Short mmCIF file of C-alpha atoms in Angstrom, two decimals:
data_model
loop_
_atom_site.label_atom_id
_atom_site.label_comp_id
_atom_site.label_asym_id
_atom_site.label_seq_id
_atom_site.Cartn_x
_atom_site.Cartn_y
_atom_site.Cartn_z
CA ASN A 1 37.96 -92.10 46.12
CA ARG A 2 38.19 -89.42 48.81
CA LYS A 3 39.22 -86.88 46.21
CA CYS A 4 36.06 -87.74 44.26
CA ALA A 5 33.91 -87.18 47.37
CA TYR A 6 35.53 -83.78 47.95
CA ASP A 7 35.27 -82.83 44.27
CA ASP A 8 31.59 -83.86 44.24
CA PHE A 9 30.83 -81.80 47.35
CA ILE A 10 32.52 -78.78 45.80
CA ALA A 11 30.62 -79.32 42.53
CA VAL A 12 27.27 -79.35 44.36
CA ALA A 13 28.14 -76.15 46.24
CA GLU A 14 29.25 -74.45 43.02
CA ASP A 15 26.05 -75.55 41.29
CA LEU A 16 23.86 -74.19 44.11
CA ILE A 17 25.64 -70.85 43.78
CA ARG A 18 25.64 -70.87 39.97
CA ARG A 19 21.87 -71.53 39.86
CA LYS A 20 21.38 -68.75 42.47
CA VAL A 21 19.74 -71.11 44.95
CA THR A 22 22.06 -69.48 47.46
CA SER A 23 25.27 -67.48 47.61
CA SER A 24 28.62 -68.23 49.22
CA PRO A 25 28.01 -66.03 52.27
CA LYS A 26 24.70 -67.82 52.93
CA LEU A 27 25.91 -71.37 52.29
CA GLY A 28 26.63 -73.22 55.51
CA ILE A 29 27.81 -76.81 55.78
CA ARG A 30 27.83 -79.31 58.62
CA GLY A 31 29.43 -82.68 59.21
CA GLY A 32 30.80 -84.83 61.97
CA SER A 33 33.29 -87.65 62.43
CA ASN A 34 34.36 -88.64 58.91
CA GLY A 35 32.03 -85.85 57.78
CA GLY A 36 34.19 -83.59 59.96
CA LEU A 37 37.13 -84.56 57.78
CA LEU A 38 35.02 -83.48 54.80
CA MET A 39 34.22 -80.16 56.53
CA GLY A 40 37.89 -79.52 57.32
CA ASN A 41 38.79 -80.18 53.71
CA MET A 42 36.05 -77.92 52.37
CA MET A 43 37.25 -75.17 54.69
CA THR A 44 40.88 -75.46 53.61
CA ARG A 45 40.35 -76.35 49.93
CA ARG A 46 37.56 -73.95 48.97
CA PRO A 47 37.00 -71.40 51.71
CA ASP A 48 35.48 -69.04 49.15
CA LEU A 49 32.43 -71.30 48.66
CA PHE A 50 31.08 -71.30 52.21
CA GLY A 51 29.88 -68.71 54.69
CA ALA A 52 29.94 -71.03 57.70
CA VAL A 53 31.18 -74.47 58.66
CA CYS A 54 29.93 -76.63 61.56
CA CYS A 55 32.46 -79.35 62.22
CA ALA A 56 31.74 -81.95 64.92
CA VAL A 57 33.97 -84.65 66.48
CA PRO A 58 36.22 -84.44 63.41
CA LEU A 59 39.16 -86.37 62.11
CA LEU A 60 41.53 -83.62 60.87
CA ASP A 61 45.20 -84.53 61.45
CA MET A 62 45.96 -87.44 59.18
CA LYS A 63 49.63 -87.54 60.23
CA CYS A 64 48.92 -88.84 63.71
CA TYR A 65 45.36 -90.19 63.59
CA ASN A 66 46.64 -93.77 63.81
CA THR A 67 48.21 -93.14 67.24
CA LEU A 68 45.03 -91.84 68.88
CA LEU A 69 42.21 -93.99 70.28
CA ALA A 70 40.61 -96.17 67.58
CA GLY A 71 42.73 -94.63 64.82
CA ALA A 72 45.07 -97.60 64.47
CA SER A 73 42.13 -99.68 63.26
CA TRP A 74 41.49 -97.26 60.38
CA THR A 75 44.78 -97.65 58.50
CA ALA A 76 43.17 -100.11 56.07
CA GLU A 77 40.65 -97.42 55.15
CA TYR A 78 42.85 -94.32 55.11
CA GLY A 79 46.41 -95.59 54.80
CA ASP A 80 49.29 -95.57 57.26
CA PRO A 81 50.88 -92.12 57.71
CA ASP A 82 54.06 -93.81 58.92
CA VAL A 83 54.55 -95.28 55.42
CA SER A 84 56.00 -92.57 53.18
CA THR A 85 53.90 -93.44 50.10
CA ASP A 86 50.72 -93.45 52.19
CA TRP A 87 51.63 -90.11 53.81
CA ALA A 88 52.27 -88.60 50.38
CA PHE A 89 48.62 -89.36 49.63
CA LEU A 90 47.19 -88.61 53.10
CA GLN A 91 48.74 -85.16 53.37
CA ASN A 92 46.55 -84.05 50.46
CA TYR A 93 43.48 -84.32 52.67
CA SER A 94 44.91 -83.78 56.12
CA ALA A 95 42.93 -80.62 56.84
CA TYR A 96 45.20 -79.68 59.75
CA HIS A 97 48.24 -79.69 57.45
CA ASN A 98 46.39 -77.76 54.76
CA ILE A 99 45.58 -74.68 56.81
CA HIS A 100 47.10 -71.78 54.89
CA PRO A 101 48.26 -69.05 57.29
CA ALA A 102 48.03 -66.37 54.59
CA GLU A 103 44.35 -67.21 53.99
CA VAL A 104 43.64 -67.18 57.73
CA ALA A 105 45.43 -63.84 57.98
CA ALA A 106 43.27 -62.40 55.21
CA ASN A 107 40.07 -63.73 56.86
CA GLN A 108 39.40 -65.85 53.80
CA TYR A 109 38.19 -68.86 55.80
CA PRO A 110 34.48 -69.12 56.59
CA ALA A 111 33.19 -68.80 60.13
CA LEU A 112 33.71 -72.04 62.04
CA LEU A 113 31.84 -73.76 64.85
CA MET A 114 33.98 -76.67 66.04
CA THR A 115 32.52 -79.12 68.56
CA THR A 116 34.03 -82.17 70.18
CA SER A 117 33.70 -84.33 73.27
CA THR A 118 36.35 -84.90 75.93
CA ARG A 119 35.13 -88.48 76.28
CA ASP A 120 34.98 -89.38 72.61
CA ASP A 121 36.31 -92.93 72.41
CA ARG A 122 36.68 -92.97 68.60
CA VAL A 123 38.05 -89.64 67.41
CA HIS A 124 40.35 -87.99 69.93
CA PRO A 125 39.44 -84.37 70.76
CA TYR A 126 43.04 -83.50 69.83
CA HIS A 127 41.87 -83.20 66.21
CA ALA A 128 39.39 -80.42 66.98
CA ARG A 129 41.61 -78.76 69.57
CA SER A 130 44.71 -78.62 67.39
CA PHE A 131 42.85 -77.41 64.29
CA VAL A 132 41.24 -74.56 66.22
CA LYS A 133 44.51 -73.72 67.95
CA ARG A 134 46.31 -73.51 64.62
CA LEU A 135 43.64 -71.19 63.21
CA LEU A 136 43.75 -68.98 66.31
CA ASP A 137 47.55 -68.89 66.27
CA CYS A 138 47.47 -67.68 62.67
CA GLN A 139 44.85 -65.06 63.57
CA SER A 140 46.72 -63.80 66.63
CA GLN A 141 49.89 -63.29 64.60
CA THR A 142 47.90 -61.23 62.12
CA GLN A 143 46.10 -59.27 64.81
CA GLN A 144 49.40 -58.50 66.51
CA LEU A 145 50.79 -57.17 63.23
CA ALA A 146 47.65 -55.06 62.77
CA ALA A 147 47.90 -53.78 66.34
CA ASP A 148 51.53 -52.87 65.83
CA SER A 149 50.73 -50.92 62.68
CA SER A 150 47.51 -49.20 63.77
CA THR A 151 46.49 -47.04 66.71
CA ASP A 152 42.74 -46.99 65.96
CA LYS A 153 41.22 -49.50 68.43
CA GLN A 154 37.83 -49.52 66.68
CA GLN A 155 39.51 -50.38 63.40
CA GLN A 156 41.37 -53.24 65.11
CA GLN A 157 38.12 -54.60 66.55
CA ARG A 158 36.41 -54.52 63.15
CA LYS A 159 39.24 -56.56 61.66
CA SER A 160 38.60 -59.42 64.08
CA LEU A 161 34.83 -59.68 63.39
CA GLY A 162 32.98 -61.43 60.59
CA ARG A 163 34.44 -63.93 58.21
CA GLY A 164 37.09 -66.05 59.87
CA ASP A 165 35.44 -66.19 63.30
CA VAL A 166 36.21 -69.39 65.21
CA CYS A 167 33.94 -70.78 67.93
CA TYR A 168 34.83 -73.90 69.90
CA TYR A 169 32.74 -76.06 72.21
CA GLU A 170 33.96 -79.18 73.98
CA ASN A 171 31.43 -81.23 75.89
CA ILE A 172 33.06 -82.90 78.90
CA GLU A 173 30.49 -85.69 78.83
CA GLY A 174 29.05 -87.69 75.98
CA GLY A 175 31.02 -89.73 73.55
CA HIS A 176 31.49 -89.76 69.81
CA GLY A 177 27.95 -88.47 69.34
CA GLY A 178 28.96 -85.37 71.31
CA ALA A 179 26.22 -85.70 73.96
CA ALA A 180 25.51 -88.02 76.88
CA ASP A 181 21.72 -87.71 76.95
CA SER A 182 18.76 -86.13 75.15
CA LYS A 183 19.12 -82.83 77.06
CA GLN A 184 22.73 -82.48 75.90
CA GLN A 185 21.76 -83.57 72.37
CA ALA A 186 19.15 -80.81 72.29
CA PHE A 187 21.78 -78.31 73.47
CA MET A 188 24.19 -79.46 70.75
CA SER A 189 21.43 -79.12 68.13
CA VAL A 190 20.79 -75.56 69.26
CA LEU A 191 24.50 -74.75 68.82
CA TYR A 192 24.22 -75.67 65.15
#
């Protein structure tokens, strides 16, 4: 049923754009926890539909989720990545494994704000950290190629701005909700 949820989300976004309620560059999406898995999948499946993605305390690496924190208790819901038939299914919506370096290189992914909490006791911050690191690694390879082939520093700077920007915030307090108190919750709300 996960595929249906992703297909439905895409269909709603396409309909909003088709009816001119908004346009792709102006359409931002936000989700956390299991909704973070949805955000990661929207970013990697249909980056053309969205201008910005806010992804909070997400589950993104479905290959190792069961070895981190509460993940082992979720195998009944998601499947066990250590079972080959389950992994064959899980890899289809493991957002971390579906990052396409060529799309990152071409700045085809929407801008991303990724937030997590060091003290999250449900979804390990590894998911957010590794996803962002993979995106940045793909970008740095591209930027190095551009730097090697161009001497115009202003042109190089322009290439790194706009679509494809990645921002990361990790709260060292708080838990799965991303904030320890109302002051931090207000701060997190302002980030979005």
